Short mmCIF file of C-alpha atoms in Angstrom, two decimals:
data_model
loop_
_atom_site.label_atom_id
_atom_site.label_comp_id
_atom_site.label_asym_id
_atom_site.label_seq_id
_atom_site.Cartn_x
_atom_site.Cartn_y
_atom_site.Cartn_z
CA UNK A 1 -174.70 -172.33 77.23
CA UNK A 2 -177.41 -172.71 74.96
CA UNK A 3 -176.36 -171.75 70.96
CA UNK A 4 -177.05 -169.15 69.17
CA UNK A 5 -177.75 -170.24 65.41
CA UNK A 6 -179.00 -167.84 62.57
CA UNK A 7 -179.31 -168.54 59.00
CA UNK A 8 -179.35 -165.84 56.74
CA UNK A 9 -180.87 -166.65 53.48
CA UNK A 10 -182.97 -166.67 50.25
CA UNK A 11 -185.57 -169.36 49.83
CA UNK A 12 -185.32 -170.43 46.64
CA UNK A 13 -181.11 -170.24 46.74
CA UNK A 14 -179.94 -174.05 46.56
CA UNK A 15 -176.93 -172.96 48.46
CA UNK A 16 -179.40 -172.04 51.29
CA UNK A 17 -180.84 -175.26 51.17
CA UNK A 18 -177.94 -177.03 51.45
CA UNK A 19 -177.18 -175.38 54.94
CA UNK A 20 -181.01 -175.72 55.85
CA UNK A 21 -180.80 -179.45 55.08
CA UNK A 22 -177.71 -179.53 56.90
CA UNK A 23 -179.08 -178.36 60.00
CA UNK A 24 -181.84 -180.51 60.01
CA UNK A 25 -179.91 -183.16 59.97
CA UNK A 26 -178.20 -182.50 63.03
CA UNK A 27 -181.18 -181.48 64.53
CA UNK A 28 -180.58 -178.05 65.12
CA UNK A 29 -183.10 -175.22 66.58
CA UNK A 30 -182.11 -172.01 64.15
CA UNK A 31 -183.61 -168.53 63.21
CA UNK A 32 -184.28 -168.39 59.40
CA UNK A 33 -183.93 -164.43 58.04
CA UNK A 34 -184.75 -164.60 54.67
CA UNK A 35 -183.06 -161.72 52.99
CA UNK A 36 -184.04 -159.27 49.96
CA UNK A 37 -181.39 -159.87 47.73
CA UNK A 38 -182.00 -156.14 46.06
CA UNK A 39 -181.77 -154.72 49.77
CA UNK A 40 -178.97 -156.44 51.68
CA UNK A 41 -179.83 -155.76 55.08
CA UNK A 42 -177.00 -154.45 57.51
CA UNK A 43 -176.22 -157.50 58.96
CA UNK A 44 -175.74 -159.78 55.82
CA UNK A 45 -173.01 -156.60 54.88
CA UNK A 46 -171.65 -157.17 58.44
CA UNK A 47 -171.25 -160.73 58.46
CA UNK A 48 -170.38 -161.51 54.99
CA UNK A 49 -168.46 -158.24 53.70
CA UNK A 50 -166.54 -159.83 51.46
CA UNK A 51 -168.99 -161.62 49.01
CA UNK A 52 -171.85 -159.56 49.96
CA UNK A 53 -174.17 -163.37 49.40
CA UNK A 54 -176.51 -165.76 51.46
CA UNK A 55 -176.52 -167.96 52.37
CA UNK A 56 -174.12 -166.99 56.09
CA UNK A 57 -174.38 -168.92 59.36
CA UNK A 58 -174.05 -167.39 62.58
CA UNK A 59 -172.87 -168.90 65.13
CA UNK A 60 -173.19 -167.56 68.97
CA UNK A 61 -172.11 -163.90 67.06
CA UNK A 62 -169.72 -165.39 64.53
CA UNK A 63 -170.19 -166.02 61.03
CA UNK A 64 -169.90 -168.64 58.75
CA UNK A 65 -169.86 -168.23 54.55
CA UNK A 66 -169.79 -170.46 51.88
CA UNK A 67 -172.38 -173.00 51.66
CA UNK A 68 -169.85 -176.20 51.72
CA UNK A 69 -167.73 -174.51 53.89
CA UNK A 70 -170.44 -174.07 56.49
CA UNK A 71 -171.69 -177.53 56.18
CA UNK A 72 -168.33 -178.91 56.65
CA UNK A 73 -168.45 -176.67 59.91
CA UNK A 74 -171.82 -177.72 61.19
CA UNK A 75 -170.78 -181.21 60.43
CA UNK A 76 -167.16 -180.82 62.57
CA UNK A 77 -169.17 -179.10 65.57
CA UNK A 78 -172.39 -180.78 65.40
CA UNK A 79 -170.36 -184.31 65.44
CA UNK A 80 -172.18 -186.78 67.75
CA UNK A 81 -174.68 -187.23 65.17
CA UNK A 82 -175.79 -188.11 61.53
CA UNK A 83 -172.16 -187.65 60.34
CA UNK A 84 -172.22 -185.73 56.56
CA UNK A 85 -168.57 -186.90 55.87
CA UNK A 86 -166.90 -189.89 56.03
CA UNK A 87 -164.54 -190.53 58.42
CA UNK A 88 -162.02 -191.80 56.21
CA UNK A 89 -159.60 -189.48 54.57
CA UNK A 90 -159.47 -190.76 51.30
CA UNK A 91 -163.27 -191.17 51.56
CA UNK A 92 -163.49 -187.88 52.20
CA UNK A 93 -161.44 -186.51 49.65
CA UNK A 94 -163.82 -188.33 47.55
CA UNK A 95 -166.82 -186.47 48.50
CA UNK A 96 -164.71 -183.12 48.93
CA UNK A 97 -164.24 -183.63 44.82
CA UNK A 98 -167.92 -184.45 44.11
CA UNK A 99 -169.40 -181.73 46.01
CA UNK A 100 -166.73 -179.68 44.33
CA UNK A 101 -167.16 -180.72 40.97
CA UNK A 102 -171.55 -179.99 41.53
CA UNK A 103 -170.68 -176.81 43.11
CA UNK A 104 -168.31 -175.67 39.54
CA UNK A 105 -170.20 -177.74 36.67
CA UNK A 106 -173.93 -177.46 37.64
CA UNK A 107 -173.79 -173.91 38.51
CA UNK A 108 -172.33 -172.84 35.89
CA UNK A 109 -174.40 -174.58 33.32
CA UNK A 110 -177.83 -173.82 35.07
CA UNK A 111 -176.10 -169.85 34.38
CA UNK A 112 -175.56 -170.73 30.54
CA UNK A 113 -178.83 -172.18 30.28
CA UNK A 114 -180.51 -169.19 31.99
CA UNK A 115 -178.67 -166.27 30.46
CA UNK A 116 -178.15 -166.95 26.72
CA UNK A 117 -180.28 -167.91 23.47
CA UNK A 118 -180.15 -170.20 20.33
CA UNK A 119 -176.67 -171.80 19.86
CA UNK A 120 -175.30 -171.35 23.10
CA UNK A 121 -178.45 -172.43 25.09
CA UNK A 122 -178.49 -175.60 22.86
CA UNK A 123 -174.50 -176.04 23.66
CA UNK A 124 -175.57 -175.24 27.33
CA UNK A 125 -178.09 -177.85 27.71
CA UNK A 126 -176.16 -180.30 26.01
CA UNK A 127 -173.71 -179.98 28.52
CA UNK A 128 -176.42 -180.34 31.18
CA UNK A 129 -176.99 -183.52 30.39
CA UNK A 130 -173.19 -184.44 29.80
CA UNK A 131 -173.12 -183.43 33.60
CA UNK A 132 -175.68 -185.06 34.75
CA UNK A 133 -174.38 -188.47 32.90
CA UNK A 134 -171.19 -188.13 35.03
CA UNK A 135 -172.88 -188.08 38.14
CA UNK A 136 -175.42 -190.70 37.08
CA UNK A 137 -172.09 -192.44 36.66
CA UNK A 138 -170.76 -191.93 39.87
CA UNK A 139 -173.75 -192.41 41.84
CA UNK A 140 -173.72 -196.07 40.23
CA UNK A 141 -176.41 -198.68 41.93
CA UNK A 142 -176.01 -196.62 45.17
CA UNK A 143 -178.79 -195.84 46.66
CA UNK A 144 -177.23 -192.30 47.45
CA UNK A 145 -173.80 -190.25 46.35
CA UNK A 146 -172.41 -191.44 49.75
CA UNK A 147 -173.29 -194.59 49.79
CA UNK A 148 -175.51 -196.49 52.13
CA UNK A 149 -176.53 -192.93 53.68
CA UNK A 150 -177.46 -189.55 52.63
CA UNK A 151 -173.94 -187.28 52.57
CA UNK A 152 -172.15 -184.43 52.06
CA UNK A 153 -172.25 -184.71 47.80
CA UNK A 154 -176.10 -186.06 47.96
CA UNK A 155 -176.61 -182.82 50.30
CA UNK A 156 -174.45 -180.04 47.98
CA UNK A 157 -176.69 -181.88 44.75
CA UNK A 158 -180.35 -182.48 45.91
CA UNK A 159 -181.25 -178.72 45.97
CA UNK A 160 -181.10 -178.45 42.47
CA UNK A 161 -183.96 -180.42 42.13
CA UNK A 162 -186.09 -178.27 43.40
CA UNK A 163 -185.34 -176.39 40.09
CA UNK A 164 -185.83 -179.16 37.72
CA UNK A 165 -189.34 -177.99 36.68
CA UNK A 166 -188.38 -174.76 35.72
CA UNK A 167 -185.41 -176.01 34.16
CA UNK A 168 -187.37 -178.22 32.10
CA UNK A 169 -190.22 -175.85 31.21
CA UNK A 170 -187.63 -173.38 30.29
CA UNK A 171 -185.60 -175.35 28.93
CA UNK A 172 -187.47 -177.54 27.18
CA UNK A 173 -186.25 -180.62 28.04
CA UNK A 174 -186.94 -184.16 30.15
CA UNK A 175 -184.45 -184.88 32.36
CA UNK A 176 -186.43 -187.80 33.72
CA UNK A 177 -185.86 -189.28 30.17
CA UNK A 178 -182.54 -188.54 29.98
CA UNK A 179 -181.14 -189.29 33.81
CA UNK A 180 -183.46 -191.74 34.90
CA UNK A 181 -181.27 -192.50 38.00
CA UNK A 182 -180.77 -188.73 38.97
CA UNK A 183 -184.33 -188.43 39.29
CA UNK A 184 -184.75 -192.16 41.15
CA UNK A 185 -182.21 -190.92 43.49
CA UNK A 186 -183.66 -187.27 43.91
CA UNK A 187 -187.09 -188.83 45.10
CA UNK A 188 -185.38 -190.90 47.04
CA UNK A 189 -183.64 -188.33 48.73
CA UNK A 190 -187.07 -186.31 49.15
CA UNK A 191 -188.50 -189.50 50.89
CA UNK A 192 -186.44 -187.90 53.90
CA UNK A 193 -188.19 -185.45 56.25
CA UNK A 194 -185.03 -182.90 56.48
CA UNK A 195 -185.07 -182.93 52.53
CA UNK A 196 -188.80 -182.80 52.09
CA UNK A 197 -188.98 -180.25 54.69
CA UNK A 198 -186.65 -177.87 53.62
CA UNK A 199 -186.89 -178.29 49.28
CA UNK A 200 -189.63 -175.75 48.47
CA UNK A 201 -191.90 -176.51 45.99
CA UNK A 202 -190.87 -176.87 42.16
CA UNK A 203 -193.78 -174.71 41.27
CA UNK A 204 -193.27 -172.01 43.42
CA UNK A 205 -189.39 -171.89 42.34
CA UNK A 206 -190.39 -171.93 38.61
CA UNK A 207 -193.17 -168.85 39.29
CA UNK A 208 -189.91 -167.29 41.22
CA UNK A 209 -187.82 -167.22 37.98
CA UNK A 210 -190.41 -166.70 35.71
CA UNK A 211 -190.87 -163.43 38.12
CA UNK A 212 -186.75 -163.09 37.20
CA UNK A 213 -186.95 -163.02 34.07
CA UNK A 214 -190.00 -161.01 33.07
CA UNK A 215 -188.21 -158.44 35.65
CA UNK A 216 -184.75 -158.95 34.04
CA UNK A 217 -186.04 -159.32 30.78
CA UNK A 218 -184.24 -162.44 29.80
CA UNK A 219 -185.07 -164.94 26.98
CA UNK B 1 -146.49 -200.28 55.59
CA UNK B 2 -144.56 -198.17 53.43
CA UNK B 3 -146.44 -195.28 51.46
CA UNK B 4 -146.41 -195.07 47.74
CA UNK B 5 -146.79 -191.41 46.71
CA UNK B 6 -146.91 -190.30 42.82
CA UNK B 7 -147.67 -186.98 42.13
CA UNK B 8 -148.46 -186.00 38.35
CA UNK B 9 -147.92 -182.63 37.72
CA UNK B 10 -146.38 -179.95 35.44
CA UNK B 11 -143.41 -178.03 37.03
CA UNK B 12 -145.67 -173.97 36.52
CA UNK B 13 -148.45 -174.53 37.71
CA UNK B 14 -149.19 -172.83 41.01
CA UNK B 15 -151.78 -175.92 41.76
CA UNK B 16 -148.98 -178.24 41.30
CA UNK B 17 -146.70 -176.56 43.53
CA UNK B 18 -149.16 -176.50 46.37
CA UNK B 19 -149.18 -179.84 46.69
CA UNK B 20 -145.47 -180.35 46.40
CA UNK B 21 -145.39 -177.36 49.40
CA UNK B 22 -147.77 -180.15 51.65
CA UNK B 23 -145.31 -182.75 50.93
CA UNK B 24 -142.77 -181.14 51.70
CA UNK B 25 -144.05 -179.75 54.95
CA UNK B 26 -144.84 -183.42 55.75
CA UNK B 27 -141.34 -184.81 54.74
CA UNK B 28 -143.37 -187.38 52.63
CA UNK B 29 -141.20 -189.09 49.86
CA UNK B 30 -142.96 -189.50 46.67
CA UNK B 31 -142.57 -190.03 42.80
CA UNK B 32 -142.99 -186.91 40.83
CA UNK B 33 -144.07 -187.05 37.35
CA UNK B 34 -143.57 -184.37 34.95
CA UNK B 35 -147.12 -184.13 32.15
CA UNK B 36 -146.54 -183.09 28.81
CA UNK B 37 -150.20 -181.60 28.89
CA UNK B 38 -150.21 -181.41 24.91
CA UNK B 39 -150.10 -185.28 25.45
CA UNK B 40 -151.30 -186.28 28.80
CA UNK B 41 -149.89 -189.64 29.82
CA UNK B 42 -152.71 -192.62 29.61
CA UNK B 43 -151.77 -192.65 33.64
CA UNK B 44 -153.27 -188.75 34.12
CA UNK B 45 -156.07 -189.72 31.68
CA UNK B 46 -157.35 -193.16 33.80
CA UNK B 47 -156.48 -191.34 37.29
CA UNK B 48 -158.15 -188.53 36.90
CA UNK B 49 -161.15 -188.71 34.06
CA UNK B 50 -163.69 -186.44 34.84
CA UNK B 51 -161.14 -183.17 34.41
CA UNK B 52 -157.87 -184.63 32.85
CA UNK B 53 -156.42 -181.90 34.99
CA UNK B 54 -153.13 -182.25 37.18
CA UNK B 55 -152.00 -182.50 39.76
CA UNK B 56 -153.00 -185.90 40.59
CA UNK B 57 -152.04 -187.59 44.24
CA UNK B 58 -151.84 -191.21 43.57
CA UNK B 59 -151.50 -192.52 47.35
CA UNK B 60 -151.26 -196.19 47.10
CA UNK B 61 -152.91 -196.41 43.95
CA UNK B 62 -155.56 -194.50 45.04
CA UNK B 63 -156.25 -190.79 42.77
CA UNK B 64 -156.78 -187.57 44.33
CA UNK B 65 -157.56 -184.10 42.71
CA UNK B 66 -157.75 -180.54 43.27
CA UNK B 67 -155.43 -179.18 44.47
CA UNK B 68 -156.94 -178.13 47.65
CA UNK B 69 -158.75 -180.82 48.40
CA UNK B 70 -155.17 -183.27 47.98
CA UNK B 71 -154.14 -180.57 50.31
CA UNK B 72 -156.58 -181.38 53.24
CA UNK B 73 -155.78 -185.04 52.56
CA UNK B 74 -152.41 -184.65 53.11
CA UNK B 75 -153.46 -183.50 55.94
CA UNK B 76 -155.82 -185.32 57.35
CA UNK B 77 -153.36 -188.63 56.69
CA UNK B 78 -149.93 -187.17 57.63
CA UNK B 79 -151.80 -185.29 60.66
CA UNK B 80 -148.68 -186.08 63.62
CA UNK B 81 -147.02 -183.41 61.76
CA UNK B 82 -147.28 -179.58 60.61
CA UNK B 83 -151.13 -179.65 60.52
CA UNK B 84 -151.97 -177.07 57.80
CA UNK B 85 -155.28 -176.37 59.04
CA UNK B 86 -156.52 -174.75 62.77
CA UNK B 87 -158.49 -177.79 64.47
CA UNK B 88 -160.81 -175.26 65.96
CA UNK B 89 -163.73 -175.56 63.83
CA UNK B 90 -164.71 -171.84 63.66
CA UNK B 91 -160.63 -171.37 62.74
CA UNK B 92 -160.88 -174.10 60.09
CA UNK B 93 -164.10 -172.39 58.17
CA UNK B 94 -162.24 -169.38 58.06
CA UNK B 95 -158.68 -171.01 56.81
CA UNK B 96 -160.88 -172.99 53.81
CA UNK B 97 -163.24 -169.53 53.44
CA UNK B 98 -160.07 -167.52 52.71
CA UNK B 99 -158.37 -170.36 50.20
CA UNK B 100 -161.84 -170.91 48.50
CA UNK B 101 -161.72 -166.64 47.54
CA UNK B 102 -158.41 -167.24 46.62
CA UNK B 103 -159.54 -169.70 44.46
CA UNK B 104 -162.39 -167.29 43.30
CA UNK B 105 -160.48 -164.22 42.92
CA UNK B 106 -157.37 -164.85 41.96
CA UNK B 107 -156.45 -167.27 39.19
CA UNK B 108 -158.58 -166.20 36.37
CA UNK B 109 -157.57 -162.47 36.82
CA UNK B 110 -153.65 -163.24 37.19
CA UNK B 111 -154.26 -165.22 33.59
CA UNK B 112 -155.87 -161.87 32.10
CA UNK B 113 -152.54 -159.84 33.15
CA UNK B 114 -150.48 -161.87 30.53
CA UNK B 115 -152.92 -162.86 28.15
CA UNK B 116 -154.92 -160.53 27.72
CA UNK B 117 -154.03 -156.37 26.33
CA UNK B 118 -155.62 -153.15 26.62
CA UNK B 119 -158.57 -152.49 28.30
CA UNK B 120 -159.02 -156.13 29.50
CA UNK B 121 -156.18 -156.20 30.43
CA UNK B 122 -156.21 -152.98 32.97
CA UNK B 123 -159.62 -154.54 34.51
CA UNK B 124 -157.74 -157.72 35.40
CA UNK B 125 -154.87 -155.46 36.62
CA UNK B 126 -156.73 -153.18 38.91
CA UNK B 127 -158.86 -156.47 40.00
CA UNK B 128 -155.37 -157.92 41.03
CA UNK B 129 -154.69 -155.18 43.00
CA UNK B 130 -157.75 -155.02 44.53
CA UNK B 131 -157.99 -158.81 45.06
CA UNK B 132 -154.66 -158.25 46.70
CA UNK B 133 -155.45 -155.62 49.25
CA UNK B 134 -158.76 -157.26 50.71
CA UNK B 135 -156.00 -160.49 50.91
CA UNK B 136 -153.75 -157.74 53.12
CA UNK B 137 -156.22 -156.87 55.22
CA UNK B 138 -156.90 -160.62 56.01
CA UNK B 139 -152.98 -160.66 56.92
CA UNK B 140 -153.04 -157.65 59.12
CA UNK B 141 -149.92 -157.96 61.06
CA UNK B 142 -149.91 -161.71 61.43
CA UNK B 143 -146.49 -163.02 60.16
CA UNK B 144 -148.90 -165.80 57.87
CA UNK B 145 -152.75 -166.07 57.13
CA UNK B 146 -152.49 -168.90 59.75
CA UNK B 147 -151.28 -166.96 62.65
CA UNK B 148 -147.89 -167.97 64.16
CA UNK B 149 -147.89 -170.84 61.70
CA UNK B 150 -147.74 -171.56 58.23
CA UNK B 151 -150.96 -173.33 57.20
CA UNK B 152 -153.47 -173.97 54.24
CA UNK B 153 -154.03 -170.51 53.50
CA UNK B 154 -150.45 -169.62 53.39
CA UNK B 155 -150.05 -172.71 50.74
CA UNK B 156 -152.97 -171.75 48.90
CA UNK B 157 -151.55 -168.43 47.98
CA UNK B 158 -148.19 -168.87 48.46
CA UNK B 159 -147.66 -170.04 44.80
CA UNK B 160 -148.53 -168.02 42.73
CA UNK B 161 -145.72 -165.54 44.05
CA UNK B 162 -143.60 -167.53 41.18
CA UNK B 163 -145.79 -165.56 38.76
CA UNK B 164 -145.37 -162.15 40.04
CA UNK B 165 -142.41 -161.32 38.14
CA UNK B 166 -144.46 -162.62 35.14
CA UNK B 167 -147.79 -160.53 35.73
CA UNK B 168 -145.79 -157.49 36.63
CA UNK B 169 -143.47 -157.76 33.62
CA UNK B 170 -146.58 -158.34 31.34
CA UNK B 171 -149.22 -156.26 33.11
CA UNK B 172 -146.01 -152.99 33.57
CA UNK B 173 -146.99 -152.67 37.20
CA UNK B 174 -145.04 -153.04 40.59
CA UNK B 175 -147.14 -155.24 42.47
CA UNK B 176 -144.99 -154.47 46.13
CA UNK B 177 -145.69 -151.15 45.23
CA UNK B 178 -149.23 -151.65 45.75
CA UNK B 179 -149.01 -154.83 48.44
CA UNK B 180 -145.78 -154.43 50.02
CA UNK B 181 -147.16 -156.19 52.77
CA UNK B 182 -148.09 -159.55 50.69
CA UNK B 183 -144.68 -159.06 49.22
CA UNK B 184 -143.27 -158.87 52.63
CA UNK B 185 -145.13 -162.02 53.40
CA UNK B 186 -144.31 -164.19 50.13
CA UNK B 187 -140.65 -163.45 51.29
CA UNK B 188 -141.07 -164.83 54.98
CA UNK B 189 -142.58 -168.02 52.83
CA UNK B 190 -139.73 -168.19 50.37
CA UNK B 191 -137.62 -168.67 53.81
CA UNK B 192 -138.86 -172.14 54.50
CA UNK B 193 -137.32 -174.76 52.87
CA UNK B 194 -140.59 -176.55 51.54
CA UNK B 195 -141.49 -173.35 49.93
CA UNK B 196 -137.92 -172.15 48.24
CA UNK B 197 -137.78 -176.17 47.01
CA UNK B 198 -141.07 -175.87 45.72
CA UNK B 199 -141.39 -172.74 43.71
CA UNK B 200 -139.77 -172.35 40.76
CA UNK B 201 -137.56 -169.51 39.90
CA UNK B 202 -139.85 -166.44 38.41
CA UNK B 203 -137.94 -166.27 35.83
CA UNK B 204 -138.29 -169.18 34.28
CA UNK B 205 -142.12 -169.35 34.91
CA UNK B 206 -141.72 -166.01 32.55
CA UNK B 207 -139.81 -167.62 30.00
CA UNK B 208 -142.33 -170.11 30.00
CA UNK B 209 -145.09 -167.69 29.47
CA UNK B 210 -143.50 -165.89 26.65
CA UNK B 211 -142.98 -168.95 24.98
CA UNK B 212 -146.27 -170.16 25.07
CA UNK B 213 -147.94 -167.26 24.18
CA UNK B 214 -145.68 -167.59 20.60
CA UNK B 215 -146.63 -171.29 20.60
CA UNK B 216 -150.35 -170.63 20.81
CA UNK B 217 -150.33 -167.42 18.77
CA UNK B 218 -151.25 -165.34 21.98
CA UNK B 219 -148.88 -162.27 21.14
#
């Protein structure tokens, strides 16, 4: 039976992204339904009623939601190829963290950065960089987060990139300059076709929020 | 080759005692240290550096955090006995979906209902509640969140029942009033041994509260 795989989504959500790159990893033929966040169509209530958010997978009817949570999945049934975790356990606790820790710190930050002014935008992008330090530290002299091979904590971080320029434009700030590595690693990671392929362009993101905030009336 | 297992941890919290529930379901023998977290041990400090948080998993030397994720390693290592999680992959999104809204939903809330007075703190109340009956509905009439069987989701939640006695005595609500059925459940927990050793008694998690809400000027 051949599968039935949707992707309901937003294009410039890095959560999205993560399940895009995800399944082009594997290699997987999907239908992409990019959805209007300020009208939720009927089946993005269906599927995810709880959260009410993209990105959801659906599988042959049944849905998926979470963006790690649906990577791990398409990792666990997708598993003859281009494995995302480790195999071993501890290993894979060790990713599990990482991808955890992006998932809490960087979010959260990029929301501090985005939604406040003066002394708390200054504390926010401090922090930004803090974060970014730590993973620069973990990341080490590998050439990516999971090692030899792009993973599961390269996958749940390399979306954010596509948001550096508006970051930096907004924000004011280098990041090149300050995490050299990050940004060796990020173009290293965009030297792969499923990364390349699914990132959309910085530009485009920063006219996106720019869009956002004249809308929302922020900063 | 024998296991060494130290777990640092701090006797309320409901993290804690989720990983001393997965050990316990496992029948693993371990070391448990007790953190003073006004003066966290140079051990908690090295093992786990990025949060400083317990509980901490030593295995063999080796650190893991969060609590969920030391969960899933348990596991995934001890897997010849009580596996926590469905090994249908479909099964498995859902189990770590409906621990990752737990995770969401309920923690920060619960804090409000004892910290927090007045208006705040009838938001966080009526968010309990509500929390609470979406987390029913997910029940239905399954005897646990995993089925037949125990599992991850079960653990997840199952903790924080040791602060219901605290939230209802601060918040002046009944929670079984409005969730007899996750009452119903918690009790069906509290009758496995791995749970009842676990948990401590409500009281005393309340005694605890009141007395650090006079040590950090909370009242």
């Amino acid at each position: 039976m051949a599968d039935e795989v949707v992707l309901l989504d937003f294009w410039p959500s890095m959560f999205g992204m993560r399940v895009r790159i995800a399944l082009a990893e594997k290699g997987i033929k999907y239908e992409y339904k990019d959805e209007d966040l300020r009208n939720k169509s009927p089946l993005l209530l269906e599927m995810n009623p709880i959260h009410k958010k993209i990105p959801v997978l659906i599988h042959n009817g049944k849905p998926m939601c979470e963006s790690l949570i649906i990577v791990q999945y398409i990792d666990e049934v997708w598993k003859d190829r281009c494995p995302l975790l480790p195999i071993d356990p501890y290993q894979r606790a060790h990713s599990r963290f990482w991808a955890d820790f992006v998932d809490k710190k960087v979010t959260e930050v990029l929301l501090k950065m985005g939604t406040t002014k003066g002394e708390e935008k200054e504390a926010g992008k401090k922090e930004f960089f803090e974060i970014f330090m730590i993973l620069e530290g973990e990341l080490g002299d590998k050439p990516y987060f999971g090692g030899e091979t792009f993973g599961f904590v390269d996958l749940s971080l390399i979306p954010y990139y596509s948001w550096f320029y508006a970051i930096e434009t907004l924000g004011e700030l280098n990041i090149e300059a300050e995490c050299p590595k990050i940004v060796a690693w990020a173009k290293r990671c965009l030297q792969k076709e499923t990364v390349a392929k699914t990132l959309p362009d910085q530009k485009k993101v920063y006219e996106y929020v720019e869009q956002m905030r004249k809308r929302f009336g922020n900063g | 080759m024998a296991h060494e297992v130290v777990l640092l941890d701090f006797w309320p919290s409901m993290f804690g005692m989720r990983v001393r529930v997965a050990l316990a379901e496992k029948g693993i023998k371990y070391e448990y240290k007790e953190e003073d977290l006004r003066n966290k041990s140079p051990l908690l400090l090295k093992m786990n550096p990025i949060h400083k948080k317990i509980p901490v998993l030593i295995h063999n030397g080796k650190p893991i955090c969060e609590s969920l994720v030391i969960v899933q390693y348990i596991d995934e290592v001890w897997k010849d006995k009580n596996p926590f999680l469905p090994s249908d992959p479909y099964h498995k999104a859902r189990s770590r979906f409906w621990a990752d809204f737990i995770e969401q939903k309920v923690y920060d809330t619960a804090r409000k209902i004892w910290a927090t007075k007045g208006e705040e703190q009838e938001v966080a109340k009526k968010e309990f509640i509500e929390t609470f009956k979406i987390l029913e509905g997910e029940l239905g009439e399954k005897p646990f969140f995993g089925g037949e069987i125990f599992g991850f989701v079960d653990i997840a939640l199952i903790t924080f029942y040791s602060w219901f006695y605290t939230y209802e005595t601060f918040g002046n609500f009944s929670i079984e009033a409005e969730c007899p059925k996750i009452i119903a459940w918690a009790k069906r927990c509290m009758q496995k041994e791995s749970v009842a050793n676990s948990l401590p008694d409500q009281k005393k998690i309340y005694e605890f509260t009141v007395w650090m809400k006079k040590y950090f000027g909370m009242d």
